[in-house]
Coordinates of C-alpha atoms and ligand atoms in Angstrom, one line a residue:
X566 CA 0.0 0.0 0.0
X567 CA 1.4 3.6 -1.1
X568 CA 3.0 5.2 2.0
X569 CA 0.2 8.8 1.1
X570 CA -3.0 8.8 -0.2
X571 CA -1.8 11.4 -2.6
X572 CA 0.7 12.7 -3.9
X573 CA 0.0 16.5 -3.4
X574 CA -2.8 17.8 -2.5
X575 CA -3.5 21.3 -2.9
X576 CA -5.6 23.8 -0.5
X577 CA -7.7 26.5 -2.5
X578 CA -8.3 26.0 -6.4
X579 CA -7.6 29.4 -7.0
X580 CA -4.7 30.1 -9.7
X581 CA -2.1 29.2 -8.0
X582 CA -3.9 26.3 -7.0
X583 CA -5.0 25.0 -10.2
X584 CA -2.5 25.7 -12.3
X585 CA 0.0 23.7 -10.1
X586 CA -2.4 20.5 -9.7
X587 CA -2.9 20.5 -13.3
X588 CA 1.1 20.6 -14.1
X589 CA 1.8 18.5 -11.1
X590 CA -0.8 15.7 -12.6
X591 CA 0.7 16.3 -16.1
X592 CA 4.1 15.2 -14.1
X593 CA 2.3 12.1 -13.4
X594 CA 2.0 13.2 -9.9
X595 CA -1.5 11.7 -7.8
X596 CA -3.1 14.9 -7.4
X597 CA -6.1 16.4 -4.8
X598 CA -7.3 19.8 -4.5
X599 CA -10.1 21.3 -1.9
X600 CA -11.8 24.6 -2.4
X601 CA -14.5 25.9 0.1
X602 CA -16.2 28.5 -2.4
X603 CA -16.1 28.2 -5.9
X604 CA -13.2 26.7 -8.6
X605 CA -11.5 29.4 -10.2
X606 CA -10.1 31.1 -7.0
X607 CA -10.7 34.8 -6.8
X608 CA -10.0 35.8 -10.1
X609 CA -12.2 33.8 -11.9
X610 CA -15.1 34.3 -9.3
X611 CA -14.8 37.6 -7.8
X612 CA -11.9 39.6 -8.8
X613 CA -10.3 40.0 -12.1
X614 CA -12.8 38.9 -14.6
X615 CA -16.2 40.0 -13.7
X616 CA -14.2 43.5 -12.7
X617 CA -13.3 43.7 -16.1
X618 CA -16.5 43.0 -17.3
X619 CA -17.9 45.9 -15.1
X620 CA -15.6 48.1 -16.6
X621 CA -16.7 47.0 -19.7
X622 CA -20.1 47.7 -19.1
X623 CA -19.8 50.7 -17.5
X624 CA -17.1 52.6 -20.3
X625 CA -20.4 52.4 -22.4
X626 CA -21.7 55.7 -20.9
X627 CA -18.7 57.2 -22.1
X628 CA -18.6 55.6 -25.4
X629 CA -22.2 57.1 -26.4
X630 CA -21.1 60.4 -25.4
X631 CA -18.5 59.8 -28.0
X632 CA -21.0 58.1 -30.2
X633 CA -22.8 61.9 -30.4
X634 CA -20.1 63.8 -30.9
X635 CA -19.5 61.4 -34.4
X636 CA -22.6 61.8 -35.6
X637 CA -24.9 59.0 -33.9
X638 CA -28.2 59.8 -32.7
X639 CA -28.7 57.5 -29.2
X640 CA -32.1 57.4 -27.8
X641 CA -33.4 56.3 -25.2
X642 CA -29.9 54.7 -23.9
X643 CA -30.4 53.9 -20.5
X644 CA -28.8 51.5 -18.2
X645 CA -29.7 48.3 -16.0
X646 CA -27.4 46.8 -13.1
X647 CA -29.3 43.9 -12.7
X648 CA -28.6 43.0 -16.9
X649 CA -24.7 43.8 -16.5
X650 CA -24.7 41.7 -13.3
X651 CA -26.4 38.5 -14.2
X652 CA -24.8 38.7 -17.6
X653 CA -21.5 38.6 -15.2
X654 CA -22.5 36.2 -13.0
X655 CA -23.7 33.8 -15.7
X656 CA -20.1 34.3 -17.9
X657 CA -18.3 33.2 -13.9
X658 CA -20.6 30.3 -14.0
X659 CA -19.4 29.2 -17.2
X660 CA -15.6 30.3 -16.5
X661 CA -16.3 27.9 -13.5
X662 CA -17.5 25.0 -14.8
X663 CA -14.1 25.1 -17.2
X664 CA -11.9 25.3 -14.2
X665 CA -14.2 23.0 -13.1
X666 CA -13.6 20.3 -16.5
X667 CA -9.7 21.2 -16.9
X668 CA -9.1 19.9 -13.6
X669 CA -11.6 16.5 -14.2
X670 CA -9.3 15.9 -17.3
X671 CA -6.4 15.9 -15.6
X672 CA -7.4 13.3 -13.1
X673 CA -7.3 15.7 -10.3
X674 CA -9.7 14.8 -7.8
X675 CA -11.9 18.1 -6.0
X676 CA -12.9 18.1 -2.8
X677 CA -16.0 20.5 -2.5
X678 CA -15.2 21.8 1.0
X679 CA -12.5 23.4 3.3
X680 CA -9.6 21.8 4.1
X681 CA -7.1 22.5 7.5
X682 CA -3.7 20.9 7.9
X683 CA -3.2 18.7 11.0
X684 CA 0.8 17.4 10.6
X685 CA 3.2 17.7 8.1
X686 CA 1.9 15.4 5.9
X687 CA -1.9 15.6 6.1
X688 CA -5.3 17.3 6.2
X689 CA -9.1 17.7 7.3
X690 CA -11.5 18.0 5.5
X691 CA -14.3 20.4 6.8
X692 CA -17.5 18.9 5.6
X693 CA -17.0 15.5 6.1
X694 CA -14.1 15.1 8.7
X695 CA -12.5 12.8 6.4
X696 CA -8.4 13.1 7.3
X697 CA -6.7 12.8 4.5
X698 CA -2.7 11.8 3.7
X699 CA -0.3 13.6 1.0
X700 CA 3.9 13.8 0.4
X701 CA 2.9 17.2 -0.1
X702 CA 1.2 19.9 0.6
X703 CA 0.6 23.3 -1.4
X704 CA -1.2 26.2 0.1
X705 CA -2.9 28.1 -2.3
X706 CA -5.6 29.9 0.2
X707 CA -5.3 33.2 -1.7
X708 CA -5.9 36.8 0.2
X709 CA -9.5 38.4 1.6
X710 CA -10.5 41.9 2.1
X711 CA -8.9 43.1 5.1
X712 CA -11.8 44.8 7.2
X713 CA -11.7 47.9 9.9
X714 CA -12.8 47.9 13.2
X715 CA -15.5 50.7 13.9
X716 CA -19.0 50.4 14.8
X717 CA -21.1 49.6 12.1
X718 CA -18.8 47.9 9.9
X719 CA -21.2 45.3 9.4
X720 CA -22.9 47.3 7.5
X721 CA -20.2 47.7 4.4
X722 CA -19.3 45.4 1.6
X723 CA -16.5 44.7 0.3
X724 CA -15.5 43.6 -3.2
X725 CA -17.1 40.1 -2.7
X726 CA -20.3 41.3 -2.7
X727 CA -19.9 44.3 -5.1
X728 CA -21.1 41.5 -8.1
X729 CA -24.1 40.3 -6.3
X730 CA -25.4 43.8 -5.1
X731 CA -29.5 44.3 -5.9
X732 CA -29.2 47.5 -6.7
X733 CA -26.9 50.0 -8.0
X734 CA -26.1 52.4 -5.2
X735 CA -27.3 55.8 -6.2
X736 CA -24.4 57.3 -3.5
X737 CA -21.5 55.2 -3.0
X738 CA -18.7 55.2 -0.4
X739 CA -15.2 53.8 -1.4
X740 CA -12.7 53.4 1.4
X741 CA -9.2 52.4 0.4
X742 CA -6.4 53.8 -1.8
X743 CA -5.3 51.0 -4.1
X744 CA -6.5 49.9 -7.5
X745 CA -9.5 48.2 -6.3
X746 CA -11.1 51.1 -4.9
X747 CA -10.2 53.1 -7.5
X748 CA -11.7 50.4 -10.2
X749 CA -14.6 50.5 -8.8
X750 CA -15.2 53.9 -7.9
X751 CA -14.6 54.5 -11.7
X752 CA -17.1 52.2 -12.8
X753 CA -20.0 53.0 -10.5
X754 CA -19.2 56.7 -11.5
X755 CA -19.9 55.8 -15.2
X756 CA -22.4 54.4 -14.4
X757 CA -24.2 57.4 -13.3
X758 CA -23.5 56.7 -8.9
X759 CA -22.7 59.2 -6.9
X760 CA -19.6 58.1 -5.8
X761 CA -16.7 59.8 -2.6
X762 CA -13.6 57.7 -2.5
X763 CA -12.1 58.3 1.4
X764 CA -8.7 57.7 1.9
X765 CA -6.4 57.8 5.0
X766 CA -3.7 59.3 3.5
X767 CA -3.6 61.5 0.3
X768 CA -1.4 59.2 -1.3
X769 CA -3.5 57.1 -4.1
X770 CA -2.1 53.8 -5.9
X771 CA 1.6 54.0 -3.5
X772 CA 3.7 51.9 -6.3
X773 CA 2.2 53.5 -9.5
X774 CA 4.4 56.6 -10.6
X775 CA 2.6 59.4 -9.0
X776 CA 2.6 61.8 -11.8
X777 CA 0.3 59.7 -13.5
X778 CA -1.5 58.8 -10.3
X779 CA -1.9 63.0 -10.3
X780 CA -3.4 62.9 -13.9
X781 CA -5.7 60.1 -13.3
X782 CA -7.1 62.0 -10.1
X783 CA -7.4 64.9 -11.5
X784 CA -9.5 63.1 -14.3
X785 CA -11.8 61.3 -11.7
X786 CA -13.0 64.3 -9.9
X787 CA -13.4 66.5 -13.0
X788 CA -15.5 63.0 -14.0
X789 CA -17.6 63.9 -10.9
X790 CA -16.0 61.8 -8.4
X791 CA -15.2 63.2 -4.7
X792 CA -12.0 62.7 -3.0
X793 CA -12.2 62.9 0.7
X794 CA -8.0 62.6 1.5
X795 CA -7.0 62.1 5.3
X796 CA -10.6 60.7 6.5
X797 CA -11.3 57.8 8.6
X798 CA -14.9 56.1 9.1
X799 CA -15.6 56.5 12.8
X800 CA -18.8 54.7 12.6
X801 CA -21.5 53.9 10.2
X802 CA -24.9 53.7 11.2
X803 CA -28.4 52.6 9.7
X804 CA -31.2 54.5 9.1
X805 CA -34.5 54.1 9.0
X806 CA -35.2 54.5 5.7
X807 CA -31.9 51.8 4.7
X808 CA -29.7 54.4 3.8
X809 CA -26.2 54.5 5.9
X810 CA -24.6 57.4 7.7
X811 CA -21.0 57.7 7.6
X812 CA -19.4 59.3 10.5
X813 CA -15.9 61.0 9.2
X814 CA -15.9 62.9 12.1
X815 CA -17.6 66.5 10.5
X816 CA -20.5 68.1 11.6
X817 CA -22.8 66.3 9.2
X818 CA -23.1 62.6 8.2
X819 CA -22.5 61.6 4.7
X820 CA -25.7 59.7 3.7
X821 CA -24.8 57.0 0.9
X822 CA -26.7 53.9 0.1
X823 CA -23.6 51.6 0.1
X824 CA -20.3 51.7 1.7
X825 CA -17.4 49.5 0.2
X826 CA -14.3 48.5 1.7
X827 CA -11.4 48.4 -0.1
X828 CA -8.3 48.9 1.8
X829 CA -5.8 45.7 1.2
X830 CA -6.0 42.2 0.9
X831 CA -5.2 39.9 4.0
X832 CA -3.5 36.1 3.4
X833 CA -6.3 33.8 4.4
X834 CA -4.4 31.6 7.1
X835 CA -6.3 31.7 10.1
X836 CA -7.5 29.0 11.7
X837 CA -5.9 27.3 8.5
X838 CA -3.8 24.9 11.2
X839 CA -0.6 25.7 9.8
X840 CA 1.3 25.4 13.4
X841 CA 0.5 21.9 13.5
X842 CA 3.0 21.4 10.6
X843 CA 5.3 24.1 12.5
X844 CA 4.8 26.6 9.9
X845 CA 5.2 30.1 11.7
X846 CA 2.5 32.7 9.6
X847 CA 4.5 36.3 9.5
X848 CA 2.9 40.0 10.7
X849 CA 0.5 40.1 8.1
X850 CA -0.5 36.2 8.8
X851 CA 1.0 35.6 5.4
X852 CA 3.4 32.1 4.7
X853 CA 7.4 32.5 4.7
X854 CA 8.2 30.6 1.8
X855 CA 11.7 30.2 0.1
X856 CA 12.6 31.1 -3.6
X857 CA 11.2 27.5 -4.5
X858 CA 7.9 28.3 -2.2
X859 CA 9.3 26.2 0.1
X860 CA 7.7 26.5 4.0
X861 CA 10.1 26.4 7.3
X862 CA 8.1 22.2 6.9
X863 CA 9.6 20.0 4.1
X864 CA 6.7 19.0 3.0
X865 CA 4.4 22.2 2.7
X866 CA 4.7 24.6 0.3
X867 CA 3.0 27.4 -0.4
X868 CA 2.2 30.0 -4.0
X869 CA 0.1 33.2 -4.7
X870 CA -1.7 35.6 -2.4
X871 CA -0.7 33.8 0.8
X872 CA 2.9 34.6 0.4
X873 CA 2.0 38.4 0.0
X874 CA 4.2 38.9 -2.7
X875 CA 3.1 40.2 -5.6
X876 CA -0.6 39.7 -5.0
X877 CA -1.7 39.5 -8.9
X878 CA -3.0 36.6 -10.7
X879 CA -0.1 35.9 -13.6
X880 CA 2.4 35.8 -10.6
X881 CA 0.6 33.2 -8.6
X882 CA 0.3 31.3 -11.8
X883 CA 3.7 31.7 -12.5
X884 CA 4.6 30.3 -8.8
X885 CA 2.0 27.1 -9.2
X886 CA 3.9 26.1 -12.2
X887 CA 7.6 26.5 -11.1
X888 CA 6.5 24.7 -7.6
X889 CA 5.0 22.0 -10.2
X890 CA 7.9 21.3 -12.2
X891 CA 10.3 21.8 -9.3
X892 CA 8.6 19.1 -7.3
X893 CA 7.1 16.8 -9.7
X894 CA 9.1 17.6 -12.5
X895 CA 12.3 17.1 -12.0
X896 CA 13.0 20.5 -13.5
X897 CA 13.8 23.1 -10.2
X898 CA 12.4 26.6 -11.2
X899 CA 12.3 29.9 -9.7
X900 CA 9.8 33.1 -10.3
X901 CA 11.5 35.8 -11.8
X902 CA 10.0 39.1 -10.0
X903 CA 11.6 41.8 -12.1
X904 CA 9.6 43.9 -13.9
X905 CA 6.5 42.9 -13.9
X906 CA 3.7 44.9 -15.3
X907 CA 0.7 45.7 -14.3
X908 CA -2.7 48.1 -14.5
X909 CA -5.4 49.7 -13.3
X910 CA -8.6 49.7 -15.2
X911 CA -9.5 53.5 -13.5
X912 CA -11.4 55.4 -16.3
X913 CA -9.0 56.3 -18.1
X914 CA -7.0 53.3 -17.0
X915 CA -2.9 53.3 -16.5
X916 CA -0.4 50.8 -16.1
X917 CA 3.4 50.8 -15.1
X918 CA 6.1 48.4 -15.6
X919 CA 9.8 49.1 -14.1
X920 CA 10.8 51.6 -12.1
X921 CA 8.9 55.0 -11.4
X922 CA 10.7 58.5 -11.9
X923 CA 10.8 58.7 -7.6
X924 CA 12.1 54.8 -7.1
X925 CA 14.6 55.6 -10.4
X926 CA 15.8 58.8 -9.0
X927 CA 16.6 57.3 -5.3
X928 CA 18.0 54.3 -7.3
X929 CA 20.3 55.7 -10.2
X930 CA 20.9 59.2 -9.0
X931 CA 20.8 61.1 -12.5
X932 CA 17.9 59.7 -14.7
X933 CA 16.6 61.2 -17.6
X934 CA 12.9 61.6 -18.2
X935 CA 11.0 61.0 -21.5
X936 CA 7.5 62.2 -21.8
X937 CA 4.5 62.8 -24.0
X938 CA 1.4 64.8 -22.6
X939 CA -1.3 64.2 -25.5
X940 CA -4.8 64.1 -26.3
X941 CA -6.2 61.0 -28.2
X942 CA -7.8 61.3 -31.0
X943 CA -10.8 59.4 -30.5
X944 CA -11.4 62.5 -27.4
X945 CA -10.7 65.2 -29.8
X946 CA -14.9 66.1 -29.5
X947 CA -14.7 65.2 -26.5
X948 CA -16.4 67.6 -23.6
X949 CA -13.9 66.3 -21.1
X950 CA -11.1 67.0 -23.2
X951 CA -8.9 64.3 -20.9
X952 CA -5.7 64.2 -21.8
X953 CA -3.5 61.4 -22.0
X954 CA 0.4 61.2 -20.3
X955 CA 3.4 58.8 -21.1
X956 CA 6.7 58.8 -19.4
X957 CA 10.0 57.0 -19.8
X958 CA 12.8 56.7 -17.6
X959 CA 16.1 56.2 -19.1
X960 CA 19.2 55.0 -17.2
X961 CA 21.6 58.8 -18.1
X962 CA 24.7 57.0 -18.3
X963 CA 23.4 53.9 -20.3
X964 CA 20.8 55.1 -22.3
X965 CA 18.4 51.8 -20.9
X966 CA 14.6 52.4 -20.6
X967 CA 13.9 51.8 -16.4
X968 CA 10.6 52.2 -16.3
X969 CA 7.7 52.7 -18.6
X970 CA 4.2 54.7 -16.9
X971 CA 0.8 55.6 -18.4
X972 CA -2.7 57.0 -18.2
X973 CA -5.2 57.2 -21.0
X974 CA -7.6 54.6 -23.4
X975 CA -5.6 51.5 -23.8
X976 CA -3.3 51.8 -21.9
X977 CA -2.7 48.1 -20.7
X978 CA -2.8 46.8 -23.7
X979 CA 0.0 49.5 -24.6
X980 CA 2.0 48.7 -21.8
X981 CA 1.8 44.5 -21.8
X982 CA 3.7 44.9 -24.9
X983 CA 6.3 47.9 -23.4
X984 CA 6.7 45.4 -20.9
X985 CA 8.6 42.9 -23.8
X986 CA 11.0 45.9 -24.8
X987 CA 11.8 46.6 -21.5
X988 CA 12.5 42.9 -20.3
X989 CA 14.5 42.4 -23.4
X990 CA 16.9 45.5 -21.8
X991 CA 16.0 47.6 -24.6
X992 CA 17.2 51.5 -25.0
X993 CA 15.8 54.6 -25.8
X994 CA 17.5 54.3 -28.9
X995 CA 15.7 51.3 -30.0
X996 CA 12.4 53.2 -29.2
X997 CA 13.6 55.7 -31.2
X998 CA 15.2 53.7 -33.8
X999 CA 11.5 52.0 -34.3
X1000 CA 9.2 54.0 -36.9
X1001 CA 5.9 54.9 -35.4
X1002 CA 2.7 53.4 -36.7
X1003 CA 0.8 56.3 -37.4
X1004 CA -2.1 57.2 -36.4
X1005 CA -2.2 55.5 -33.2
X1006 CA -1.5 56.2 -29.3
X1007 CA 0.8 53.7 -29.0
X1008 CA 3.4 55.9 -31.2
X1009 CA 3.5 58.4 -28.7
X1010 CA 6.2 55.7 -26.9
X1011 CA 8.9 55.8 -30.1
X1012 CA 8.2 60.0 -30.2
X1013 CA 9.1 60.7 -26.9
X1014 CA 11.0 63.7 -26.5
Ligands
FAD1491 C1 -11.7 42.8 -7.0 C2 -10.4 42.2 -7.4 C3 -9.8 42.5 -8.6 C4 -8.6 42.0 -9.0 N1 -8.1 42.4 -10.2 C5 -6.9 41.8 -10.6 C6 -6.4 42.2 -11.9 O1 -7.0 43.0 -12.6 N2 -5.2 41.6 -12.3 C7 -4.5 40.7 -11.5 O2 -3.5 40.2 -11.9 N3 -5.0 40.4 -10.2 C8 -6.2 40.9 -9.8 N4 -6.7 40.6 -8.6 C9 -5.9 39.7 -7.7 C10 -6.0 38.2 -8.0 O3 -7.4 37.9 -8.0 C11 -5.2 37.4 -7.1 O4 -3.9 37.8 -7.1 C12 -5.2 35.9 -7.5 O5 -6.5 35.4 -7.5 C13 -4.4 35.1 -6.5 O6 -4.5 33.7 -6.8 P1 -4.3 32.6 -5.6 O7 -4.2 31.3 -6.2 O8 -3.2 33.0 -4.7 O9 -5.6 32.8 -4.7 P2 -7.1 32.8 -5.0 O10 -7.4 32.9 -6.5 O11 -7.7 33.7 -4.1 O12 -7.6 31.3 -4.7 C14 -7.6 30.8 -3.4 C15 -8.7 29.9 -3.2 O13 -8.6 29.1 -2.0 C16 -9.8 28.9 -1.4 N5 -9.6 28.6 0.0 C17 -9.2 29.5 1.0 N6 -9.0 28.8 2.1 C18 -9.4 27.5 1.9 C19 -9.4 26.4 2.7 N7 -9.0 26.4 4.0 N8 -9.8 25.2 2.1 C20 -10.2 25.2 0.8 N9 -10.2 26.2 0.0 C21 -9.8 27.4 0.6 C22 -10.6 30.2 -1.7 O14 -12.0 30.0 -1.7 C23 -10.1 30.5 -3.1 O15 -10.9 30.0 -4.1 C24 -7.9 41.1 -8.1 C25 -8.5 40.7 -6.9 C26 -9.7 41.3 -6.5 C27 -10.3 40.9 -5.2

């Protein structure tokens, strides 16, 4: 009789989670995973996808507005939550069940429930108490909103429930200062809410170049959003008639309909039994791991979210497959963490990759800067008149492109394929040196002056 049950069995099919059973079966490895939501992980489910998709729906209001100034005659546009959402809800479902069949086909068996880890080399299962023995162990638990502590909190959602709400809030709070308060503050603001985003600080989006984070700001409130810098919720109460009223410690209340939480996301260990393996979780209750997501136990390892540290989907893919291969694979493989790229689907949306001008100039001393401050075509009849902003920092002494920042339509899609140039070490030269395809945004990067 085999000396484990499995072979590895995975905690959370998330993306970390399910990539790495599905390589680590592809290895010939015996492979079981256990998920106590929904497969597909946060991304899939609750996160990345149906965000998009909201964004999506919402960037319509500003695409008719467009639509007029071409020439189109829109009547009687008007829009529904409840169509956007279940549209949404129905495309996860179907993203699900494809998690859902990729693992099946892999022979990976799913455990519909929570798991905990009782030893080094095995785990409960929630539901049916079943204990369950592996060689190995991969924790792939993921993050969850990280909530304040004032009365009322109760009362606010986060961005788990943003997808299921009944209603679109006519006035909605956003509390938090990274990209997903920002996403979705932009997207209920297209979509006609009344939105304040409150922040502690009045420092927005902390590892985005802030000259860009400046422009994008300055975008949402002339878009009608309201910026309420150095505030704290003291309390939020219910009234009467269902509405909520947010103490931020004025005179008056603010009276919204929804209040949504977005201030960080915390690594989902408790009560997750990792002591009984001797694994020690650090401040933030996130898992120590070593370059090959290797716990302080042998036999545990651990990818994504949980190891707060880069908490975005392609890099907890990334670490699910090199664990995968390193383990089961014969083949020992680490993530590479430099320059990654990454976005933030605000209206207009930016995205960064490399160093910003203040990390650059701390880092290199004498940097030059590259920039182009344009309006896009497609806004030319545009009321806003938004205007978009790129920026390069070059390396003085070497001419090589450190970083690569910017706000306006596109711009991920811009920027994923920056990214390449800058990985591949590239110069402003070659930037230069490339002719511009004309007319598009994207040549704004091989004009910059
Ligand atoms: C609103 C939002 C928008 C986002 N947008 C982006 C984006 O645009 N781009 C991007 O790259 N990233 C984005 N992210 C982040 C991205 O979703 C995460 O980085 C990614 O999902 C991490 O993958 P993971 O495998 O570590 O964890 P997850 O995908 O969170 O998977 C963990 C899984 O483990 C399950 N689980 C937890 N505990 C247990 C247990 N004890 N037993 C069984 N199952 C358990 C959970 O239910 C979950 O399904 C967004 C996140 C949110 C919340």
């Amino acid at each position: 009789m085999a000396e484990f049950e499995y072979d590895l069995f995975v905690i959370g099919a998330g993306s970390g989670g399910v990539r790495a059973s599905r390589i680590a079966a592809g290895h010939g490895a015996k492979v079981a995973v256990a998920e106590e939501y929904r497969v597909g992980g946060t991304c899939v489910i609750r996160g990345c996808v149906p965000k998009k998709m909201l964004v999506y729906g919402s960037m319509f209001a500003e695409e008719l507005g467009h639509a007029e100034n071409y020439g189109w005659t829109v009547e009687g546009a008007k829009f529904d939550w409840a169509t956007l959402r279940d549209f949404v809800n129905r495309d996860v479902d179907r993203l699900e069940g494809l998690y859902g069949k990729t693992l099946e086909n892999n022979a990976v068996d799913v455990f519909a429930e929570r798991a905990t880890i009782t030893g080094p080399h095995s785990v409960k299962l929630a539901g049916s108490g079943r204990e369950i023995t592996a060689k190995v162990i991969l924790v792939a638990v993921g993050a969850r909103p990280a909530m304040p502590d004032f009365p009322g909190v109760e009362h606010c959602i986060t961005s788990n429930e943003v997808f299921h709400l009944e209603h679109q809030p006519k006035r909605l709070m956003v509390v938090g200062g990274g990209y997903i308060a920002m996403e979705f503050a932009g997207v209920f603001n297209a979509l006609g809410s009344e939105v304040v985003l409150v922040n502690r600080t009045d420092r927005i989006l902390r590892s985005y170049d802030q000259q860009i984070v400046e422009r994008m700001l300055h975008i949402a409130m002339g878009r009608g959003i309201q910026m309420r810098m150095h505030s704290l919720i003291k309390s939020v109460e219910k009234a009467e008639d269902g509405c909520l009223l947010v103490d931020l410690g004025d005179a008056d209340k603010v009276r919204v309909d929804q209040v949504l939480i977005a201030i960080g996301r915390q690594p989902n260990t408790e009560g997750l039994g990792l002591e009984a393996a001797g694994v020690q979780p650090g401040s933030k209750g996130e898992i120590p791991v070593d370059d090959y997501n290797r716990t302080a136990c042998g036999s545990i390892y651990a990818v994504g979210d949980v190891t707060d540290r880069v908490q975005l989907t392609p890099v907890a893919i990334r670490e699910g497959h090199a664990f995968a291969d390193s383990v089961f694979g014969n083949n020992p493989r680490t993530v590479d963490y430099s320059l990654i790229p990454s976005a933030v689907f605000s209206q207009p949306p930016l995205a960064g990759v490399g160093l910003t001008e203040e990390e650059a100039r701390q880092q290199y001393g004498s940097v030059k800067i590259y920039s182009s401050d344009f309006r896009p075509m497609k806004n030319i009849f545009s009321p806003h008149a938004e205007r978009g902003l790129y920026k390069m920092i070059v390396d003085e002494t070497t001419g090589k492109v450190l970083g690569i920042h910017m706000i306006g339509p596109e711009a991920p899609e811009i920027l994923q394929v920056a990214a390449v140039a800058l990985k591949a070490g590239l110069t402003k030269q070659a930037f230069d040196d490339t002719v511009a395809l004309h007319p598009s945004m994207a040549e704004e990067l091989v004009l910059l002056k």
